[in-house]
Short mmCIF file of C-alpha atoms in Angstrom, two decimals:
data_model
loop_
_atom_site.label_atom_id
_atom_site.label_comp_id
_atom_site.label_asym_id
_atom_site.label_seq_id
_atom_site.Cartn_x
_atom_site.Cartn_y
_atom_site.Cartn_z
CA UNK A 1 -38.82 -82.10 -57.44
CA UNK A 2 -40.96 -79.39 -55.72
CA UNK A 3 -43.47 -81.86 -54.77
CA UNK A 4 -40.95 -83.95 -53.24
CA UNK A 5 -39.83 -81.04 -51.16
CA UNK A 6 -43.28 -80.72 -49.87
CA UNK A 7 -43.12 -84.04 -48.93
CA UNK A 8 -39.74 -84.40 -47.25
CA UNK A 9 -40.85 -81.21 -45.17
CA UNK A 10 -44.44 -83.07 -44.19
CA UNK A 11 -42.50 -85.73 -42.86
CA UNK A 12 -40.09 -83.84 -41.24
CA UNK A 13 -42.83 -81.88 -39.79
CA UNK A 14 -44.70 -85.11 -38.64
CA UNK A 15 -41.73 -86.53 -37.15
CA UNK A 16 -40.93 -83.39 -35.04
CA UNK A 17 -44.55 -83.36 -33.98
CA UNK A 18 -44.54 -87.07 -32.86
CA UNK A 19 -41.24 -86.30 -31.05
CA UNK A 20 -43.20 -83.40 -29.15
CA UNK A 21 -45.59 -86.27 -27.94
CA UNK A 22 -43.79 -89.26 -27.30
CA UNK A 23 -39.86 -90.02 -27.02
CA UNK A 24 -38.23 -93.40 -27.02
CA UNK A 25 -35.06 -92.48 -24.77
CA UNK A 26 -35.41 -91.44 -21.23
CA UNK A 27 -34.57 -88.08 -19.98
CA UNK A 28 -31.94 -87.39 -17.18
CA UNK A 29 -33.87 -85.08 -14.66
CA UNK A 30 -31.25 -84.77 -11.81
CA UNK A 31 -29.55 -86.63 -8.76
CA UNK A 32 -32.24 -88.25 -6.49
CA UNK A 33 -34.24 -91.23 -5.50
CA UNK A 34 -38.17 -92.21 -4.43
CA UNK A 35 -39.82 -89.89 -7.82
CA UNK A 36 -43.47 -89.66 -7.55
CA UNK A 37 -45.68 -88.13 -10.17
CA UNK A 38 -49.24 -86.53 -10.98
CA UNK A 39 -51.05 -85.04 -13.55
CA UNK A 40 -53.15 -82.10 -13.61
CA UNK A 41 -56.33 -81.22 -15.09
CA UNK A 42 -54.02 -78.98 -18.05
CA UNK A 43 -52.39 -82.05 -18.78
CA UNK A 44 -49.34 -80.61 -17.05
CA UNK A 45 -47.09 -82.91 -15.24
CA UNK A 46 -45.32 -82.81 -11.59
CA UNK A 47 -42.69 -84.80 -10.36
CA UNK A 48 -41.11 -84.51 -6.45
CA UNK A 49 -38.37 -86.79 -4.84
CA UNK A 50 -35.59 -86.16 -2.76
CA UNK A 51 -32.03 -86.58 -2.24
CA UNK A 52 -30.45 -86.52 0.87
CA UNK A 53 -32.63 -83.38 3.15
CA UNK A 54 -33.95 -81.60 0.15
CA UNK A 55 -37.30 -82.17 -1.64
CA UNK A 56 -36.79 -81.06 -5.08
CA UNK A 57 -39.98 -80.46 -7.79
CA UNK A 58 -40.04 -80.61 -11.52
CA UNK A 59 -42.50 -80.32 -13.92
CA UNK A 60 -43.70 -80.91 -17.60
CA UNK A 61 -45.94 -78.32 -19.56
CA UNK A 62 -45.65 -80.82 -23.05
CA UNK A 63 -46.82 -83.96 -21.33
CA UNK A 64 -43.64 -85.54 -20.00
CA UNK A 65 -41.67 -85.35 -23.28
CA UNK A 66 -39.71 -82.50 -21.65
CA UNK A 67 -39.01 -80.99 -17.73
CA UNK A 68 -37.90 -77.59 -16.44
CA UNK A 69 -34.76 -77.53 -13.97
CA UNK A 70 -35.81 -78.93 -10.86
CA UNK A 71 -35.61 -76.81 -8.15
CA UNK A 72 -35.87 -76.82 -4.13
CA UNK A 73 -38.94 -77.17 -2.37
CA UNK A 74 -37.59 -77.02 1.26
CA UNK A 75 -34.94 -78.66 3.26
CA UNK A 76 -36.02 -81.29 5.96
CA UNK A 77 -34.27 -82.65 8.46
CA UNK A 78 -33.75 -86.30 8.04
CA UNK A 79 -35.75 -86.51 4.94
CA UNK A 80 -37.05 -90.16 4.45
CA UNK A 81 -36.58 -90.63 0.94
CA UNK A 82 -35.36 -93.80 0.34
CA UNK A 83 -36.49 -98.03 1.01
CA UNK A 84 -39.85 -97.48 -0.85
CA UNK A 85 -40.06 -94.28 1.34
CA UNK A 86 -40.09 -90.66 -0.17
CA UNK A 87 -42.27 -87.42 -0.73
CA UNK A 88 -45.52 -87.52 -2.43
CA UNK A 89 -47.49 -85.29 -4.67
CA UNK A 90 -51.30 -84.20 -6.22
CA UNK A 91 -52.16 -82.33 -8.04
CA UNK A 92 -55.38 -80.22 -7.19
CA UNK A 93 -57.00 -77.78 -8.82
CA UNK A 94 -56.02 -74.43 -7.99
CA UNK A 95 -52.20 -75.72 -7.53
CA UNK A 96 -49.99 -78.75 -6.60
CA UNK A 97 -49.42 -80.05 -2.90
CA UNK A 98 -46.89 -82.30 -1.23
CA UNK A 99 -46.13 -84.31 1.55
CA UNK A 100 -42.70 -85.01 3.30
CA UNK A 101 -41.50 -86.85 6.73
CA UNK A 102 -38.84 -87.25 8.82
CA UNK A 103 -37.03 -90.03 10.31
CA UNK A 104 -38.47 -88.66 13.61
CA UNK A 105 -42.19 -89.39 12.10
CA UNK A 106 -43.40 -85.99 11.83
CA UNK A 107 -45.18 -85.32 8.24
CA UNK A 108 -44.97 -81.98 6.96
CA UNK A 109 -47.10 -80.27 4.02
CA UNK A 110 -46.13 -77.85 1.06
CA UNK A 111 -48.21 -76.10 -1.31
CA UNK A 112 -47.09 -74.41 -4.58
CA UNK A 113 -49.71 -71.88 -5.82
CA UNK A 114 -50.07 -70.44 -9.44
CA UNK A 115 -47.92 -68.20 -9.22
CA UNK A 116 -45.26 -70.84 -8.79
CA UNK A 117 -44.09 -70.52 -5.11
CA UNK A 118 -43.80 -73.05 -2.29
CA UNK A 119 -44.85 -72.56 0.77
CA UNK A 120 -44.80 -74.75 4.06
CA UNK A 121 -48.33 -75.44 4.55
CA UNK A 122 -47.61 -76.74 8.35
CA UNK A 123 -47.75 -80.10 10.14
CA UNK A 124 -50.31 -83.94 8.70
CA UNK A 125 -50.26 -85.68 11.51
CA UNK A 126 -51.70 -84.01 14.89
CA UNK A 127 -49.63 -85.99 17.28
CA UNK A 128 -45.84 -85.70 17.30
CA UNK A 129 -43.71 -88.35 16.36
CA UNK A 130 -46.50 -91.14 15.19
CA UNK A 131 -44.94 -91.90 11.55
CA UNK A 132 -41.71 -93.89 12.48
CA UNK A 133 -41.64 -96.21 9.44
CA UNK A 134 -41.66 -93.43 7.21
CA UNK A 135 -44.29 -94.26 4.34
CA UNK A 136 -46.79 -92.22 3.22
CA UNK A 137 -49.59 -91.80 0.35
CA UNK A 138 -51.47 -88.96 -0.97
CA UNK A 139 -53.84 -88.01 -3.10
CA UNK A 140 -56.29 -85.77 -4.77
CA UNK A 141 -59.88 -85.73 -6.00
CA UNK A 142 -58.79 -82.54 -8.41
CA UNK A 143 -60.83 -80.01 -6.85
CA UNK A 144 -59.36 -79.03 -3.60
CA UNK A 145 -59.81 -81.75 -1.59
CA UNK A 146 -56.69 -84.20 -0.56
CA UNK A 147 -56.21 -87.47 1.85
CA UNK A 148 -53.21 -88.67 3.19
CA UNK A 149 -52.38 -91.71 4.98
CA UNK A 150 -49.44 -93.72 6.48
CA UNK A 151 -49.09 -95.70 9.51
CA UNK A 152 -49.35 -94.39 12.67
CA UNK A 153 -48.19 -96.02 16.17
CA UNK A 154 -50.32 -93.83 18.08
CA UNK A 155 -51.69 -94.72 21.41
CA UNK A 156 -50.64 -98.68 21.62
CA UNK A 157 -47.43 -98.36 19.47
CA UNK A 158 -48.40 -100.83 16.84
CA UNK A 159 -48.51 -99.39 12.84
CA UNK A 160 -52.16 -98.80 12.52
CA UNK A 161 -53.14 -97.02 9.41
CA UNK A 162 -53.93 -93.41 9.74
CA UNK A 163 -55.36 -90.95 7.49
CA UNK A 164 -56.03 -86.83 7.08
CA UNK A 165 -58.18 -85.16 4.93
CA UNK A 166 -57.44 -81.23 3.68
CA UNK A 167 -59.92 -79.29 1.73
CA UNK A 168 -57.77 -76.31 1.04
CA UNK A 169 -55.21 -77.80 -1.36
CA UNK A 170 -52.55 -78.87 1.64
CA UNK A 171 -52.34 -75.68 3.26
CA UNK A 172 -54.66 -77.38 6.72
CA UNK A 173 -55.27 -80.31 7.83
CA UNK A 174 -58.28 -81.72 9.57
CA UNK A 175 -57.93 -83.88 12.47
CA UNK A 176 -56.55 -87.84 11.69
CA UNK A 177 -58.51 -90.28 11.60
CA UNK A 178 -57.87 -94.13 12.24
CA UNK A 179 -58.68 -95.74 8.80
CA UNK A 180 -57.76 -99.52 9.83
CA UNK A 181 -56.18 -101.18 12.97
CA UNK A 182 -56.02 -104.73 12.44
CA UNK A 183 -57.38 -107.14 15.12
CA UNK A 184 -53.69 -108.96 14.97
CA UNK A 185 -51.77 -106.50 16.33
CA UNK A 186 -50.40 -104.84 13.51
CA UNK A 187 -51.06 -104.07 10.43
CA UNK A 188 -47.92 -104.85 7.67
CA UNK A 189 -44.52 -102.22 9.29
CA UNK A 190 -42.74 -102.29 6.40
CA UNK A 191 -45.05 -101.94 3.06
CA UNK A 192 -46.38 -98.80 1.47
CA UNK A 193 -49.54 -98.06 1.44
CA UNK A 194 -51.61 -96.40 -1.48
CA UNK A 195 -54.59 -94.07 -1.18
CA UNK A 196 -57.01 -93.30 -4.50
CA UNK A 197 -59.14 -90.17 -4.59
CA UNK A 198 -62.11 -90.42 -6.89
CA UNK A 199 -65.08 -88.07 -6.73
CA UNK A 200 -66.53 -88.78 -3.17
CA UNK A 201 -64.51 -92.23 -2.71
CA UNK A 202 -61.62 -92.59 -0.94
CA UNK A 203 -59.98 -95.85 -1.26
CA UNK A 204 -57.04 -97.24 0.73
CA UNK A 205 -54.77 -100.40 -0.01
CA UNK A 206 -52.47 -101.63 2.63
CA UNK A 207 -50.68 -105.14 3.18
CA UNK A 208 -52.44 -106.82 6.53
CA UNK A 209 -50.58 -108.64 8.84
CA UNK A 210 -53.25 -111.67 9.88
CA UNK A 211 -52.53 -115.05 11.36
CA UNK A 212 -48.60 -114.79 9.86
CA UNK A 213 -50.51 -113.88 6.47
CA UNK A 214 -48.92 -110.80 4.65
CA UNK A 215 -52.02 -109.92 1.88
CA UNK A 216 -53.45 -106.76 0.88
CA UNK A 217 -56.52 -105.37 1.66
CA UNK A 218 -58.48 -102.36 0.17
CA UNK A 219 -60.70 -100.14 2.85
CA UNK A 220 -63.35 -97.85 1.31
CA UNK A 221 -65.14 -94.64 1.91
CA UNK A 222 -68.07 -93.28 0.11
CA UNK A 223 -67.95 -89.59 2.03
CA UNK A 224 -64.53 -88.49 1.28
CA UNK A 225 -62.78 -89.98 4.37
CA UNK A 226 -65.47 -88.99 6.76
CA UNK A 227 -66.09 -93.04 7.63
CA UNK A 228 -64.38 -96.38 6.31
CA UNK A 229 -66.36 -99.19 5.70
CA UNK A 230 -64.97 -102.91 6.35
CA UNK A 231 -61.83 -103.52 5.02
CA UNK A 232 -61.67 -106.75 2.28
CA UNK A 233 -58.87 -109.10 1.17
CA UNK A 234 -57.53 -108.64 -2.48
CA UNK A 235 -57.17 -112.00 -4.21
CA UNK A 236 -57.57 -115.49 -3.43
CA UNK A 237 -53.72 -116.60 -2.17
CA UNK A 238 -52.20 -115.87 1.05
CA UNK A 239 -48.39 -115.32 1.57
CA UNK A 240 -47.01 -116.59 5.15
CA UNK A 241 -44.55 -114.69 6.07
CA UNK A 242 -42.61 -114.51 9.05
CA UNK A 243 -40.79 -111.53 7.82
CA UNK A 244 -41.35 -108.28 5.82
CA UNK A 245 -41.43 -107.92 2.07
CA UNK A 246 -40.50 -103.97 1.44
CA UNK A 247 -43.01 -104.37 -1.38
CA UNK A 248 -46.64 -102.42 -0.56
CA UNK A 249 -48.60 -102.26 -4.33
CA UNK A 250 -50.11 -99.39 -6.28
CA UNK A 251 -53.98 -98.63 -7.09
CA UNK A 252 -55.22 -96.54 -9.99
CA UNK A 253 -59.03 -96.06 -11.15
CA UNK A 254 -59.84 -97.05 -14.89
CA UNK A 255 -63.59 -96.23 -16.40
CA UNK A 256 -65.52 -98.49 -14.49
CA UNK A 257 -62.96 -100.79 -11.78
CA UNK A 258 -60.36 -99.70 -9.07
CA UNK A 259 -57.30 -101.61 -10.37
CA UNK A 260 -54.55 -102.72 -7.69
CA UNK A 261 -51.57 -104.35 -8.65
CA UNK A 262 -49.18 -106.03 -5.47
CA UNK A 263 -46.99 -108.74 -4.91
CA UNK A 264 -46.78 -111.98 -3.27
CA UNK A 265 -43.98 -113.84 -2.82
CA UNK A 266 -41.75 -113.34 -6.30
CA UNK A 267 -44.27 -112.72 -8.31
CA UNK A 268 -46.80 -109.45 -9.33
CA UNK A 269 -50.31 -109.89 -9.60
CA UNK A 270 -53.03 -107.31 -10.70
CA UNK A 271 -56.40 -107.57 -9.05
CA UNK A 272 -59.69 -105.79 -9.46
CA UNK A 273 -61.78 -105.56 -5.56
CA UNK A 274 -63.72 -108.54 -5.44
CA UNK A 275 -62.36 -110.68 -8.24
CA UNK A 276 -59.40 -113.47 -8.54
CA UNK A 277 -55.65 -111.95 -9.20
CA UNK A 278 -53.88 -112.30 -12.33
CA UNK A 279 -50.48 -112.98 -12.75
CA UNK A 280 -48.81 -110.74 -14.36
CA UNK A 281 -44.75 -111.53 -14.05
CA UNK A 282 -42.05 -112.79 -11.42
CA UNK A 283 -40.52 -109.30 -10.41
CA UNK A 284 -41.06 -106.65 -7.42
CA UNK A 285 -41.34 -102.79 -6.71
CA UNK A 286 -44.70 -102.89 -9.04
CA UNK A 287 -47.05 -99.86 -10.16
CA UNK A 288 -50.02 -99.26 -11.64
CA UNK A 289 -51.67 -96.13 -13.46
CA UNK A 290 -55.17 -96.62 -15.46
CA UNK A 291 -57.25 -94.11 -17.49
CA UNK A 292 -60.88 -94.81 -19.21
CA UNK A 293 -60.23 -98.59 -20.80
CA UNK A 294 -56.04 -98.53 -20.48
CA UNK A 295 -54.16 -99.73 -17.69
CA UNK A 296 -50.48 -99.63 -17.59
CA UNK A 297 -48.33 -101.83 -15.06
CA UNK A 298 -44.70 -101.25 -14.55
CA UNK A 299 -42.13 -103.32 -11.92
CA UNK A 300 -38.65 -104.01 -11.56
CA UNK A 301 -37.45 -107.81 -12.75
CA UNK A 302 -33.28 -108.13 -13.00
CA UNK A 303 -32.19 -104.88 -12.24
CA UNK A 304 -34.48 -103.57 -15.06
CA UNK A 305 -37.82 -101.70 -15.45
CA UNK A 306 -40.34 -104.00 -16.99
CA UNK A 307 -44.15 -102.36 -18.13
CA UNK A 308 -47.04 -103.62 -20.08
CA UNK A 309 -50.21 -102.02 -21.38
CA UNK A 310 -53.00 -104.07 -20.60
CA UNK A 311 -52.75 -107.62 -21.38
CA UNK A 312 -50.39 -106.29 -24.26
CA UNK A 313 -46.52 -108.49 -23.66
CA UNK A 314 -43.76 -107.17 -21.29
CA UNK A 315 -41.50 -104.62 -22.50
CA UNK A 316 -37.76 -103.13 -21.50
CA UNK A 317 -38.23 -99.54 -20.24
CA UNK A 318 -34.62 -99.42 -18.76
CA UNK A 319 -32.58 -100.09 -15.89
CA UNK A 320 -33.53 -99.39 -12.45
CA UNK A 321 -35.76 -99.86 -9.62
CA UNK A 322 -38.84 -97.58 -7.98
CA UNK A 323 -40.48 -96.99 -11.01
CA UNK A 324 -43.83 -94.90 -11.12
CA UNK A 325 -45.85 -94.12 -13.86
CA UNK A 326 -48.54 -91.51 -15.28
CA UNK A 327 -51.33 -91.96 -18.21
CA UNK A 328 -51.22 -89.19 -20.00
CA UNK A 329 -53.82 -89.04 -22.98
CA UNK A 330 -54.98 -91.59 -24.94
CA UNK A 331 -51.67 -91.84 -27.12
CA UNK A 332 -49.06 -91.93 -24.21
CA UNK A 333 -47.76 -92.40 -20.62
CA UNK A 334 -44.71 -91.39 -18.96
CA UNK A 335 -42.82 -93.94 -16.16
CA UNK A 336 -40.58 -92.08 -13.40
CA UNK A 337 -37.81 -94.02 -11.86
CA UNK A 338 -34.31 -94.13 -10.25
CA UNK A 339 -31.43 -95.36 -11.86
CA UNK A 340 -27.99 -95.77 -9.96
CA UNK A 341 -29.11 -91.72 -8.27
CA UNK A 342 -30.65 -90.48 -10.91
CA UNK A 343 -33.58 -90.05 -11.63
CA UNK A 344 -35.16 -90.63 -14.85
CA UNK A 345 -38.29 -90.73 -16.97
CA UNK A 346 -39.09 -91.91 -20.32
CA UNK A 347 -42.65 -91.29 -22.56
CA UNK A 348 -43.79 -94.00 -24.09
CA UNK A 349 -46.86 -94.48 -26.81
CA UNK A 350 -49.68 -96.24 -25.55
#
């Protein structure tokens, strides 16, 4: 009898443990739309969207399985935080940094330090008014450095895309810099684009607008946004479109590849930079987050939240749409999203 005790209290044990690492019901974190998420170097992880002019921050010290209160990070004016639009966040390394704009196309920067204060760091863009369509992309090379970049109608109004570089954590910003124009007018108004920070590489996927031909490219620097070399195509296909598909892709950074996952027409396709795409599912609204030799996908089929781990088969995550996700460790990841206003997350074993 005493030994079974022992053994009902190792599994209970066990059990709570497990449930410390990984949950298999999401988590109500408050009223809100557009989440985005990153990690830090501690493991710990930070989550920003908005709802209506407020930017609101939460954050997880047990790896996603749990989040404080959120609380306010400032009030804009005409917050843009919704359509695939919304505040974004890194995570750097002596604090986390985010960046907001307004329907008037100004971006604005906030930093929180370690002692767990926000502060308005100032002004991204260095001429007023250039941001119209409201999307932005940020990240961080987990030192100090940060690029952002969204697109910019600046001197010929036509959405070019734009970039800035800070090597403070967010609090300045050095002047912008035109990343890509495209030679057809304009690159793609309506689509997201995504910016990866690794070591001394920047890289920077947008959707093109070429010849009526809606693909993505990715644009790379090797000197941390100092120069871009010549933007290439991702994938074989083309999509002509004489219209605008709200739908802009996500790029992570595995061990060895930059993975990019997009769509075209109703389907999702993942793509490594200089290699055929793979078809992943019909759906939209897709993500992608990779870490050493796992890469999770995550999009939005039927009103629900769809993800897969690798070339592992689709799974329910729940109902929604702007999903985001996060590798955590090796065991688990954690996928952000909205859900009629609220936002939610969920943990899930890897």
């Amino acid at each position: 009898m005493k030994y079974f005790h022992l053994l009902l209290l190792s599994f209970l044990f066990a059990a709570c443990n497990d449930q410390n690492k990984t949950t298999t019901s999401s988590v109500n974190i408050g009223a809100g739309q557009m989440p985005a998420l990153a990690k830090d170097a501690s493991i710990n992880i930070h989550l920003v969207y908005g709802i209506g002019d407020s930017i609101m921050y939460t954050s997880s010290a047990n790896g996603g399985a749990t989040f404080i209160a959120p609380v306010l990070v400032d009030t804009l004016a005409d917050l843009v935080d919704f359509a695939t639009r919304g505040p974004q966040i890194a995570a750097t390394k002596n604090g986390v940094a985010i960046i907001a704009v307004n329907q008037q196309g100004d971006i604005f920067s906030y930093t929180k330090d370690q002692s767990g204060k926000w502060l308005k760091a100032g002004k991204v863009n260095d001429t007023d008014t250039t941001n119209k369509e409201g999307f932005l992309g940020l990240s961080s090379d987990g030192n100090n450095n940060l690029f952002a970049i969204w697109p910019d109608l600046r001197d010929n109004n036509r959405n070019k895309i734009y970039g800035a570089q800070s090597n403070d954590g967010g609090q300045t910003w050095n002047t912008n810099k035109l990343v890509y124009a495209s030679p057809d007018s304009t690159v793609c108004e309506c689509c997201r684009p995504s910016v990866l920070m690794y070591e001394n590489h920047v890289y920077v996927m947008f959707r093109n607008f070429l010849n009526g031909n809606r693909y993505l490219y990715l644009i790379q620097s090797d000197d941390t946004g100092a120069t871009f070399g010549t933007a290439q195509k991702l994938g074989i296909g083309s999509w002509q479109l004489d219209g605008c598909p709200m739908d802009g892709g996500s790029i992570s950074m595995d061990a060895q590849n930059v993975q990019t996952v997009w769509r075209r027409r109703d389907s999702i396709f993942s793509a490594i930079p200089g290699k055929a795409e793979q078809f992943i599912s019909v759906g939209k609204g897709c993500t992608v987050a990779a870490k050493e030799n796992t890469t999770v996908y995550a999009w939005v089929k039927d009103g629900k939240i769809l993800y897969k781990i690798n070339d592992s088969a689709a799974q329910v995550i729940g109902n929604g749409n702007s999903p985001v996700v996060q590798v955590i460790d090796e065991k688990s990841f954690i996928c952000a999203w909205t859900d009629n206003g609220i936002i939610k997350s969920r943990l899930v074993s890897l």
